[in-house]
């Protein structure tokens, strides 16, 4: 990440615009998810607002089948007609299952109609649990509004039922279980089709790839430079003014049979005592394809007081050549264990960037988020093809952003850990946070499923391959 682009990290997340998303063509597979067999759910709906301030679809998912349904496999779609030029922001006011266990992303219909060209898709994290036969989720009091809070028009929205003031089955909202359609009728020409998944399908053979198991002796190991990495040591943002980027805080060790990279960020409550860490590829040669890493996030410091606004990341990026330049690109996983950017507690973001202007601040991006703890190891995957950017966490789709955010130029691959500011914890007692990385993988021009990523990494390790880079230089 070049220094000019680092200033964008000073943004307020509350000001980010949520944008529409579209489907991504998957690898051609055949088997349907076994978990969906015999499962049936219905969706109940009531409206809570008929005005022009915001849309408030309140929903319940009911298990009408004979087997338990893991809610992490359920997706619900509410269809609407977007106002001209509008982007939208999702929120959950209250939910029996907990708002932190719900996700909300926006998508664009392949075949727009007079009453629908967008949808809000509601998903569930593993923390939402399962629905026993006959059980329901209870209230999910959802809402969304135009990102600039301008008035909106619900009257032409496909899923809106102005007379629905009590919960009842509503077929204008659809549901899938494990990618299989089980409830509702989509707007004409947009009928959902089963999402093919097959965890046993091997990854495609061939193709240029970068793989690194991070098997190094330390930050001065000559192999790090030989393998194309740079451990950051220059000054500048993002984060705490006066902080330094400290190469010696990037270390390597064995955990079991795997080699692990550790990024340590520390502070004693002043800019001068704050140490940030970053490692990135020197080459900006990565564009379409699959990016993956296994990363361990941490919620608490190793010792000392907690509360610092830490950012733990895995991302790709190129340089911003001019404010609002349309060939900028960046795709982020960012975990904030103690909140920040207007968030009070832990939150995981995935963000796809089209462009931005640092001063005065203006951003064009799409993001998805879940407000929950992600402490521990997680498999992170993001795929980029000619239609969309799709993010996965631990094998489950986390966010999907449309073709407006696709990269025009190649990017570098980066990991960093840093503090937004020192306002979260004002103590001068020293403390340090660790972010660990097991491996990184990029497969050029191939969209892999998370299961295929795991199989490819397993094949590298079975063959004893610690590093490979066959990705050609950017043309």
XYZ file of N, CA and C in Angstrom, residues 186-439:
762
model
N -40.085 -15.262 -6.701
C -39.282 -14.091 -7.035
C -39.955 -13.303 -8.146
N -39.590 -12.038 -8.326
C -40.105 -11.272 -9.457
C -39.855 -12.007 -10.772
N -40.772 -11.888 -11.720
C -40.725 -12.654 -12.967
C -39.360 -12.553 -13.637
N -38.833 -13.708 -14.041
C -37.546 -13.774 -14.712
C -36.367 -13.841 -13.782
N -36.608 -13.883 -12.466
C -35.520 -13.905 -11.484
C -35.641 -15.070 -10.524
N -36.260 -16.158 -10.998
C -36.430 -17.313 -10.140
C -35.072 -17.848 -9.715
N -34.868 -18.054 -8.417
C -33.566 -18.563 -7.967
C -33.369 -19.993 -8.432
N -32.134 -20.330 -8.723
C -31.785 -21.694 -9.103
C -30.883 -22.273 -8.028
N -30.869 -23.585 -7.880
C -30.025 -24.184 -6.853
C -28.568 -23.781 -7.028
N -27.932 -23.462 -5.908
C -26.510 -23.139 -5.916
C -25.708 -24.423 -5.822
N -24.944 -24.774 -6.859
C -24.216 -26.042 -6.813
C -23.017 -25.962 -5.883
N -22.902 -26.925 -5.008
C -21.718 -27.026 -4.159
C -21.333 -28.495 -4.060
N -20.071 -28.731 -4.032
C -19.585 -30.099 -3.908
C -18.202 -30.053 -3.295
N -18.113 -30.230 -1.973
C -16.827 -30.077 -1.306
C -15.796 -31.104 -1.717
N -16.229 -32.173 -2.402
C -15.259 -33.185 -2.792
C -14.651 -32.900 -4.160
N -15.193 -31.934 -4.913
C -14.653 -31.629 -6.221
C -13.258 -31.043 -6.085
N -12.258 -31.634 -6.753
C -10.902 -31.105 -6.625
C -10.775 -29.774 -7.330
N -9.793 -28.956 -6.909
C -9.583 -27.687 -7.597
C -9.075 -27.927 -9.006
N -9.327 -27.003 -9.924
C -8.792 -27.160 -11.273
C -7.279 -27.266 -11.241
N -6.731 -28.059 -12.141
C -5.279 -28.212 -12.216
C -4.695 -27.123 -13.094
N -3.409 -26.899 -12.942
C -2.744 -25.897 -13.750
C -3.080 -24.499 -13.284
N -2.634 -23.529 -14.039
C -2.912 -22.146 -13.704
C -1.813 -21.550 -12.845
N -1.531 -20.287 -13.074
C -0.507 -19.595 -12.304
C -0.995 -19.361 -10.880
N -0.078 -19.453 -9.911
C -0.474 -19.328 -8.507
C 0.669 -18.779 -7.672
N 0.287 -18.117 -6.580
C 1.208 -17.768 -5.503
C 0.771 -18.551 -4.276
N 1.697 -19.254 -3.651
C 1.442 -19.900 -2.365
C 2.640 -19.663 -1.472
N 2.368 -19.269 -0.231
C 3.448 -19.109 0.740
C 2.989 -19.638 2.084
N 3.779 -20.560 2.629
C 3.514 -21.160 3.937
C 4.167 -20.367 5.061
N 4.854 -19.278 4.720
C 5.529 -18.393 5.675
C 6.505 -19.158 6.576
N 7.330 -19.950 5.920
C 8.352 -20.737 6.620
C 9.681 -19.980 6.550
N 9.848 -18.984 7.433
C 11.040 -18.142 7.443
C 11.629 -18.104 8.848
N 12.894 -17.677 8.942
C 13.561 -17.640 10.248
C 13.312 -16.329 10.980
N 12.995 -15.272 10.247
C 12.763 -13.964 10.851
C 12.599 -12.919 9.771
N 12.394 -11.660 10.201
C 12.108 -10.621 9.209
C 13.306 -10.289 8.334
N 14.523 -10.695 8.749
C 15.723 -10.448 7.937
C 16.091 -11.644 7.071
N 15.312 -12.700 7.105
C 15.586 -13.881 6.272
C 15.643 -13.452 4.804
N 16.755 -13.710 4.097
C 16.855 -13.285 2.688
C 15.753 -13.862 1.806
N 15.187 -15.001 2.207
C 14.148 -15.623 1.388
C 12.889 -14.756 1.315
N 12.640 -13.937 2.345
C 11.459 -13.060 2.306
C 11.558 -12.116 1.117
N 12.700 -11.483 0.968
C 12.905 -10.584 -0.166
C 12.919 -11.353 -1.478
N 13.577 -12.499 -1.486
C 13.649 -13.315 -2.705
C 12.273 -13.778 -3.154
N 11.367 -13.975 -2.220
C 10.013 -14.421 -2.544
C 9.062 -13.256 -2.832
N 9.593 -12.057 -2.880
C 8.790 -10.934 -3.336
C 8.069 -10.147 -2.264
N 8.392 -10.398 -0.986
C 7.710 -9.698 0.099
C 8.526 -8.495 0.576
N 7.861 -7.511 1.111
C 8.486 -6.367 1.763
C 7.890 -6.225 3.154
N 8.734 -6.179 4.178
C 8.285 -5.931 5.545
C 8.413 -4.430 5.784
N 7.316 -3.791 6.040
C 7.290 -2.335 6.050
C 8.097 -1.746 7.201
N 8.857 -0.705 6.868
C 9.625 0.009 7.893
C 9.496 1.517 7.773
N 8.882 2.013 6.689
C 8.781 3.466 6.534
C 7.678 4.034 7.410
N 7.673 5.336 7.586
C 6.694 5.984 8.453
C 5.422 6.301 7.676
N 4.457 6.865 8.370
C 3.221 7.283 7.724
C 2.023 6.483 8.176
N 0.857 6.861 7.619
C -0.400 6.219 7.989
C -0.565 4.871 7.346
N -1.665 4.190 7.671
C -2.777 4.672 8.469
C -2.481 4.582 9.961
N -3.430 5.109 10.749
C -3.357 4.882 12.174
C -2.809 6.034 12.990
N -2.254 5.693 14.141
C -1.839 6.660 15.157
C -0.720 7.563 14.634
N -0.905 8.877 14.646
C 0.189 9.781 14.247
C 1.413 9.566 15.130
N 2.583 9.534 14.494
C 3.821 9.351 15.235
C 4.209 7.911 15.465
N 3.335 6.964 15.122
C 3.669 5.546 15.272
C 4.695 5.130 14.229
N 5.406 4.056 14.502
C 6.371 3.515 13.543
C 5.927 2.136 13.096
N 6.362 1.769 11.897
C 6.124 0.421 11.362
C 7.401 -0.373 11.594
N 7.278 -1.435 12.371
C 8.425 -2.085 12.989
C 8.670 -3.473 12.408
N 9.673 -3.638 11.535
C 9.915 -4.942 10.915
C 10.161 -6.060 11.913
N 10.884 -5.757 13.016
C 11.214 -6.825 13.970
C 9.984 -7.380 14.689
N 8.837 -6.710 14.582
C 7.604 -7.235 15.174
C 6.881 -8.216 14.260
N 7.463 -8.483 13.084
C 6.977 -9.559 12.212
C 7.888 -10.757 12.440
N 7.350 -11.797 13.062
C 8.147 -12.960 13.455
C 7.523 -14.241 12.892
N 8.287 -15.328 12.993
C 7.858 -16.613 12.426
C 8.182 -17.721 13.426
N 7.307 -18.696 13.516
C 7.502 -19.807 14.463
C 6.693 -21.000 13.992
N 6.991 -22.147 14.561
C 6.233 -23.366 14.279
C 5.104 -23.496 15.295
N 3.918 -23.830 14.799
C 2.803 -24.227 15.654
C 2.323 -25.570 15.137
N 2.664 -26.624 15.869
C 2.418 -27.963 15.355
C 3.333 -28.217 14.180
N 2.778 -28.664 13.065
C 3.588 -28.926 11.881
C 3.642 -27.741 10.935
N 2.861 -26.690 11.207
C 2.802 -25.544 10.307
C 3.695 -24.415 10.789
N 4.246 -23.679 9.833
C 4.947 -22.449 10.158
C 3.942 -21.315 10.159
N 4.082 -20.396 11.110
C 3.116 -19.324 11.318
C 3.836 -17.984 11.309
N 3.261 -17.007 10.627
C 3.749 -15.630 10.701
C 2.934 -14.887 11.748
N 3.617 -14.092 12.585
C 2.942 -13.314 13.615
C 3.229 -11.834 13.410
N 2.166 -11.029 13.380
C 2.277 -9.579 13.327
C 1.880 -9.040 14.700
N 2.803 -8.367 15.360
C 2.543 -7.834 16.701
C 2.468 -6.302 16.644
N 1.408 -5.761 17.204
C 1.235 -4.320 17.319
C 1.188 -3.961 18.797
N 1.942 -2.949 19.194
C 2.055 -2.631 20.618
C 1.973 -1.126 20.823
N 1.643 -0.747 22.059
C 1.599 0.669 22.422
C 1.682 0.812 23.932
N 2.128 1.973 24.361
C 2.038 2.366 25.762
C 1.239 3.653 25.871
N 0.340 3.861 24.911
C -0.592 4.968 25.003
C -0.130 6.277 24.406
N 1.002 6.269 23.692
C 1.479 7.474 23.022
C 1.831 7.125 21.577
N 1.861 8.156 20.719
C 2.247 7.907 19.344
C 3.649 7.358 19.233
N 4.578 7.918 20.020
C 5.956 7.475 19.952
C 6.180 6.056 20.415
N 5.286 5.553 21.275
C 5.457 4.181 21.770
C 4.673 3.161 20.947
N 3.964 3.603 19.928
C 3.099 2.705 19.165
C 3.861 2.082 18.002
N 3.764 0.764 17.896
C 4.446 -0.005 16.853
C 3.396 -0.749 16.023
N 3.311 -0.419 14.734
C 2.435 -1.112 13.795
C 3.241 -2.115 12.974
N 2.540 -3.040 12.294
C 3.229 -4.054 11.497
C 2.507 -4.263 10.174
N 3.314 -4.533 9.118
C 2.745 -4.812 7.801
C 3.738 -5.596 6.959
N 3.208 -6.533 6.161
C 3.993 -7.226 5.145
C 3.164 -7.221 3.871
N 3.819 -6.973 2.731
C 3.109 -6.860 1.466
C 3.991 -7.312 0.319
N 3.358 -7.715 -0.767
C 4.125 -8.066 -1.954
C 4.636 -6.796 -2.623
N 5.888 -6.827 -3.085
C 6.413 -5.671 -3.802
C 5.749 -5.536 -5.165
N 5.395 -6.651 -5.752
C 4.784 -6.630 -7.079
C 3.285 -6.358 -6.982
N 2.801 -5.509 -7.877
C 1.351 -5.328 -8.036
C 0.968 -6.048 -9.333
N 0.763 -7.369 -9.200
C 0.529 -8.194 -10.389
C -0.680 -9.111 -10.240
N -1.475 -8.917 -9.208
C -2.580 -9.827 -8.897
C -3.905 -9.142 -9.219
N -4.754 -9.833 -9.957
C -6.019 -9.225 -10.361
C -7.141 -10.241 -10.196
N -7.702 -10.759 -11.284
C -8.806 -11.709 -11.162
C -8.329 -13.059 -10.643
N -9.238 -13.782 -10.004
C -8.923 -15.104 -9.492
C -9.377 -15.264 -8.050
N -8.686 -16.121 -7.328
C -9.026 -16.442 -5.944
C -7.891 -16.039 -5.026
N -8.242 -15.378 -3.920
C -7.294 -15.003 -2.869
C -7.738 -15.690 -1.585
N -6.804 -16.253 -0.842
C -7.171 -16.959 0.382
C -6.048 -16.855 1.396
N -6.430 -16.864 2.671
C -5.465 -16.888 3.771
C -6.158 -17.472 4.995
N -5.382 -18.120 5.829
C -5.876 -18.554 7.130
C -5.271 -17.620 8.160
N -6.154 -16.905 8.881
C -5.723 -15.811 9.760
C -6.319 -16.015 11.144
N -5.510 -15.750 12.157
C -5.992 -15.800 13.530
C -6.139 -14.380 14.061
N -7.379 -13.982 14.298
C -7.665 -12.691 14.907
C -7.648 -12.835 16.432
N -7.365 -11.729 17.122
C -7.384 -11.761 18.585
C -8.232 -10.619 19.115
N -8.981 -10.898 20.177
C -9.847 -9.897 20.792
C -9.170 -9.141 21.927
N -8.141 -9.715 22.515
C -7.551 -9.137 23.729
C -6.039 -9.036 23.576
N -5.412 -8.117 24.300
C -3.950 -8.020 24.260
C -3.307 -9.188 24.992
N -2.029 -9.381 24.744
C -1.294 -10.442 25.438
C -1.228 -10.154 26.926
N -1.119 -8.878 27.277
C -1.135 -8.442 28.676
C -1.476 -6.956 28.687
N -1.761 -6.443 29.852
C -2.099 -5.035 29.954
C -3.566 -4.779 29.642
N -3.977 -3.509 29.695
C -5.394 -3.167 29.530
C -5.872 -3.362 28.101
N -7.117 -3.805 27.954
C -7.742 -3.995 26.651
C -8.452 -2.702 26.240
N -8.928 -2.666 25.020
C -9.767 -1.561 24.566
C -9.236 -0.771 23.394
N -7.990 -1.001 22.971
C -7.448 -0.258 21.840
C -8.222 -0.576 20.568
N -8.364 0.430 19.713
C -9.086 0.272 18.454
C -8.143 -0.312 17.403
N -7.991 -1.634 17.475
C -7.059 -2.370 16.631
C -7.753 -2.734 15.322
N -6.984 -2.729 14.214
C -7.467 -3.210 12.922
C -6.549 -4.340 12.477
N -7.131 -5.514 12.226
C -6.386 -6.701 11.802
C -6.879 -7.068 10.407
N -5.966 -7.248 9.440
C -6.373 -7.238 8.041
C -5.751 -8.328 7.180
N -6.417 -8.571 6.052
C -5.907 -9.273 4.872
C -6.561 -8.566 3.694
N -5.743 -8.025 2.757
C -6.359 -7.246 1.695
C -5.463 -7.179 0.468
N -6.073 -6.749 -0.646
C -5.352 -6.446 -1.885
C -5.578 -4.974 -2.198
N -4.621 -4.354 -2.923
C -4.732 -2.909 -3.153
C -3.803 -2.493 -4.275
N -4.176 -1.422 -4.993
C -3.213 -0.721 -5.832
C -3.213 0.755 -5.451
N -2.421 1.545 -6.125
C -2.244 2.926 -5.692
C -3.319 3.834 -6.290
N -3.684 4.860 -5.531
C -4.611 5.889 -5.992
C -3.796 6.941 -6.739
N -3.975 6.999 -8.071
C -3.155 7.888 -8.878
C -3.621 9.344 -8.801
N -4.898 9.538 -8.477
C -5.458 10.880 -8.327
C -6.756 10.744 -7.553
N -7.174 11.781 -6.834
C -8.450 11.679 -6.112
C -9.586 11.261 -7.037
N -10.342 10.254 -6.626
C -11.483 9.711 -7.351
C -11.082 9.041 -8.667
N -9.823 8.649 -8.801
C -9.390 7.930 -10.003
C -10.163 6.626 -10.117
N -10.671 6.331 -11.325
C -11.558 5.176 -11.459
C -10.819 3.864 -11.678
N -9.464 3.887 -11.690
C -8.732 2.625 -11.824
C -8.136 2.166 -10.494
N -8.577 2.779 -9.395
C -8.173 2.313 -8.064
C -8.938 1.037 -7.720
N -8.329 0.166 -6.928
C -9.009 -1.046 -6.483
C -8.451 -1.468 -5.134
N -9.326 -2.005 -4.299
C -8.934 -2.526 -2.986
C -10.033 -3.450 -2.487
N -9.643 -4.604 -1.929
C -10.591 -5.592 -1.402
C -10.087 -6.036 -0.038
N -10.896 -5.751 1.011
C -10.438 -5.860 2.397
C -11.208 -6.896 3.201
N -10.504 -7.628 4.030
C -11.024 -8.196 5.275
C -10.429 -7.349 6.393
N -11.269 -6.740 7.224
C -10.789 -5.917 8.335
C -11.577 -6.277 9.588
N -10.863 -6.756 10.601
C -11.494 -7.110 11.871
C -11.117 -6.080 12.916
N -12.141 -5.515 13.579
C -11.956 -4.535 14.643
C -12.445 -5.155 15.951
N -11.546 -5.737 16.756
C -11.988 -6.444 17.956
C -12.611 -5.541 19.011
N -12.231 -4.262 19.012
C -12.778 -3.325 20.001
C -13.535 -2.175 19.347
N -14.003 -2.383 18.136
C -14.743 -1.351 17.445
C -13.845 -0.244 16.930
N -14.476 0.837 16.524
C -13.807 1.953 15.887
C -14.619 2.382 14.682
N -14.271 3.548 14.077
C -15.025 4.094 12.950
C -16.507 4.189 13.281
N -16.804 4.565 14.513
C -18.185 4.718 14.931
C -18.839 3.463 15.470
N -18.148 2.323 15.440
C -18.691 1.066 15.959
C -18.232 0.866 17.402
N -19.136 0.430 18.300
C -18.783 0.345 19.718
C -18.089 -0.949 20.127
N -18.168 -1.989 19.305
C -17.647 -3.299 19.713
C -17.151 -4.052 18.487
N -16.810 -5.350 18.681
C -16.159 -6.095 17.610
C -17.045 -6.225 16.373
N -16.370 -6.089 15.214
C -17.054 -6.117 13.924
C -16.059 -6.570 12.858
N -16.529 -7.395 11.927
C -15.719 -7.822 10.789
C -16.312 -7.207 9.532
N -15.479 -6.484 8.785
C -15.890 -5.864 7.523
C -15.265 -6.601 6.342
N -15.992 -6.688 5.237
C -15.396 -6.912 3.929
C -15.810 -5.728 3.068
N -14.841 -5.113 2.389
C -15.109 -3.883 1.645
C -14.460 -3.953 0.267
N -15.230 -3.593 -0.753
C -14.738 -3.514 -2.130
C -14.743 -2.043 -2.542
N -13.591 -1.565 -2.971
C -13.411 -0.140 -3.255
C -13.360 0.119 -4.747
N -14.138 1.111 -5.198
C -14.010 1.631 -6.560
C -13.030 2.805 -6.576
N -13.207 3.761 -5.658
C -12.285 4.883 -5.582
C -12.591 5.707 -4.332
N -11.777 6.730 -4.085
C -12.021 7.633 -2.957
C -11.249 8.930 -3.163
N -11.604 9.901 -2.364
C -10.868 11.164 -2.287
C -10.541 11.402 -0.824
N -9.270 11.617 -0.487
C -8.906 11.767 0.926
C -9.322 13.098 1.541
N -9.382 14.180 0.745
C -9.657 15.487 1.346
C -10.301 16.419 0.311
N -11.585 16.788 0.489
C -12.482 16.300 1.544
C -12.875 14.853 1.284
N -13.139 14.117 2.369
C -13.350 12.687 2.254
C -14.583 12.358 1.417
N -14.397 11.460 0.436
C -15.497 10.921 -0.357
C -15.107 9.515 -0.775
N -16.030 8.557 -0.639
C -15.723 7.158 -0.928
C -16.786 6.556 -1.827
N -16.326 5.699 -2.733
C -17.232 4.889 -3.545
C -16.844 3.441 -3.298
N -17.673 2.733 -2.559
C -17.347 1.359 -2.183
C -18.611 0.606 -1.806
N -18.473 -0.663 -1.582
C -19.546 -1.493 -1.038
C -18.954 -2.298 0.102
N -19.728 -2.504 1.169
C -19.195 -3.291 2.272
C -20.271 -4.183 2.872
N -19.817 -5.254 3.476
C -20.659 -6.157 4.254
C -20.018 -6.282 5.621
N -20.803 -6.559 6.640
C -20.239 -6.631 7.983
C -21.073 -7.530 8.877
N -20.413 -8.084 9.882
C -21.080 -8.837 10.940
C -20.520 -8.338 12.268
N -21.416 -7.979 13.164
C -21.021 -7.490 14.485
C -20.980 -8.663 15.449
N -19.829 -9.263 15.581
C -19.643 -10.434 16.433
C -18.151 -10.636 16.643
N -17.806 -11.452 17.634
C -16.405 -11.784 17.853
C -15.930 -12.785 16.811
N -14.774 -12.522 16.241
C -14.118 -13.456 15.326
C -12.748 -13.851 15.873
N -12.601 -13.843 17.180
C -11.343 -14.290 17.777
C -11.088 -15.741 17.397
N -9.836 -16.047 17.041
C -9.473 -17.409 16.665
C -9.129 -17.504 15.189
N -8.860 -18.724 14.742
C -8.458 -18.971 13.357
C -9.666 -18.939 12.428
N -9.479 -18.328 11.243
C -10.542 -18.257 10.250
C -9.960 -18.397 8.850
N -10.693 -19.119 8.011
C -10.334 -19.260 6.598
C -11.019 -18.147 5.816
N -10.231 -17.268 5.222
C -10.730 -16.104 4.501
C -10.484 -16.304 3.005
N -11.517 -16.143 2.208
C -11.421 -16.317 0.762
C -12.165 -15.175 0.089
N -11.561 -14.600 -0.957
C -12.272 -13.635 -1.796
C -11.987 -14.002 -3.246
N -13.052 -14.041 -4.063
C -12.913 -14.377 -5.473
C -13.312 -13.176 -6.318
N -12.603 -12.995 -7.424
C -12.853 -11.885 -8.344
C -12.905 -12.457 -9.751
N -14.047 -12.274 -10.442
C -14.106 -12.614 -11.860
C -14.646 -11.409 -12.610
N -15.217 -11.618 -13.791
C -15.663 -10.490 -14.593
C -17.038 -9.967 -14.197
N -17.641 -10.539 -13.151
C -18.990 -10.115 -12.770
C -19.108 -9.624 -11.341
N -18.278 -10.099 -10.421
C -18.494 -9.742 -9.017
C -17.282 -10.089 -8.163
N -17.318 -9.586 -6.925
C -16.359 -9.920 -5.878
C -17.152 -10.615 -4.776
N -16.715 -11.814 -4.375
C -17.433 -12.586 -3.361
C -16.480 -12.944 -2.230
N -16.907 -12.679 -0.993
C -16.104 -12.943 0.195
C -16.684 -14.134 0.958
N -15.805 -14.989 1.481
C -16.200 -16.130 2.294
C -15.416 -16.119 3.599
N -16.079 -16.509 4.673
C -15.425 -16.710 5.961
C -15.795 -18.102 6.442
N -14.786 -18.943 6.656
C -14.987 -20.318 7.130
C -15.975 -21.075 6.255
N -15.838 -20.909 4.952
C -16.635 -21.672 4.000
C -18.004 -21.112 3.713
N -18.436 -20.062 4.437
C -19.762 -19.483 4.237
C -19.637 -18.129 3.542
N -20.519 -17.872 2.581
C -20.498 -16.580 1.918
C -20.782 -15.480 2.931
N -19.945 -14.454 2.903
C -20.030 -13.349 3.863
C -20.497 -12.066 3.194
N -20.064 -11.821 1.965
C -20.435 -10.614 1.247
C -20.273 -10.809 -0.239
N -21.066 -10.083 -1.025
C -21.041 -10.184 -2.484
C -21.257 -8.785 -3.052
N -20.298 -8.304 -3.839
C -20.338 -6.941 -4.352
C -20.235 -6.956 -5.873
N -20.930 -6.028 -6.517
C -21.163 -6.178 -7.945
C -20.047 -5.622 -8.822
N -20.287 -5.673 -10.144
C -19.242 -5.424 -11.132
C -18.736 -3.984 -11.131
N -19.445 -3.077 -10.480
C -18.946 -1.700 -10.411
C -17.632 -1.596 -9.652
N -17.313 -2.593 -8.845
C -16.139 -2.521 -7.985
C -15.003 -3.430 -8.462
N -15.124 -3.971 -9.677
C -14.079 -4.847 -10.195
C -12.793 -4.065 -10.462
N -11.640 -4.732 -10.364
C -10.362 -4.027 -10.551
C -10.068 -3.740 -12.019
N -9.567 -2.550 -12.302
C -9.090 -2.210 -13.644
C -7.598 -2.478 -13.790
N -6.874 -2.466 -12.668
C -5.427 -2.700 -12.686
C -5.055 -3.749 -11.654
N -3.905 -4.411 -11.828
C -3.455 -5.398 -10.838
C -3.151 -4.747 -9.485
N -3.034 -5.608 -8.455
C -2.879 -5.162 -7.067
C -1.756 -5.924 -6.383
N -1.385 -5.461 -5.205
C -0.494 -6.203 -4.312
C -1.337 -6.959 -3.289
N -0.700 -7.862 -2.556
C -1.347 -8.623 -1.477
C -0.707 -8.193 -0.169
N -1.541 -7.925 0.852
C -1.069 -7.288 2.084
C -1.691 -7.910 3.337
N -0.932 -7.884 4.408
C -1.427 -8.124 5.765
C -0.893 -6.988 6.632
N -1.749 -6.403 7.475
C -1.214 -5.467 8.454
C -2.081 -5.444 9.703
N -1.508 -4.869 10.771
C -2.209 -4.691 12.041
C -1.789 -3.344 12.602
N -2.786 -2.527 12.980
C -2.483 -1.159 13.386
C -3.601 -0.629 14.261
N -3.367 0.504 14.906
C -4.343 1.153 15.773
C -4.924 2.374 15.066
N -6.243 2.484 15.069
C -6.892 3.640 14.455
C -6.492 4.921 15.175
N -6.527 4.876 16.505
C -6.187 6.025 17.342
C -5.901 5.497 18.743
N -5.717 6.392 19.698
C -5.447 5.993 21.081
C -6.616 6.323 21.999
N -7.791 6.604 21.419
C -8.937 7.004 22.233
C -9.653 5.825 22.874
N -9.475 4.628 22.318
C -10.170 3.474 22.882
C -9.650 3.074 24.248
N -8.350 3.276 24.468
C -7.724 2.964 25.754
C -6.631 4.007 25.987
N -6.781 4.822 27.003
C -5.861 5.942 27.243
C -4.750 5.619 28.235
N -4.717 4.392 28.749
C -3.689 4.015 29.719
C -2.296 4.082 29.095
N -1.291 4.343 29.927
C 0.101 4.306 29.476
C 0.786 2.992 29.838
N 0.001 2.021 30.295
C 0.545 0.683 30.551
C 0.797 -0.027 29.224
N 1.979 -0.601 29.018
C 2.255 -1.271 27.738
C 1.308 -2.441 27.494
N 0.934 -2.631 26.238
C 0.132 -3.789 25.815
C 0.457 -4.081 24.346
N 0.176 -5.312 23.930
C 0.488 -5.736 22.564
C -0.577 -6.704 22.083
N -0.870 -6.641 20.787
C -1.862 -7.502 20.150
C -1.183 -8.316 19.048
N -1.587 -9.566 18.903
C -1.034 -10.445 17.879
C -2.079 -10.798 16.834
N -1.663 -10.774 15.572
C -2.428 -11.320 14.460
C -1.544 -12.355 13.782
N -2.042 -13.582 13.615
C -1.239 -14.652 13.048
C -1.767 -15.034 11.659
N -0.831 -15.497 10.807
C -1.178 -15.918 9.452
C -0.525 -17.264 9.186
N -1.328 -18.216 8.742
C -0.844 -19.569 8.466
C -0.298 -19.688 7.043
N -1.034 -19.182 6.064
C -0.610 -19.258 4.657
C -1.334 -18.179 3.865
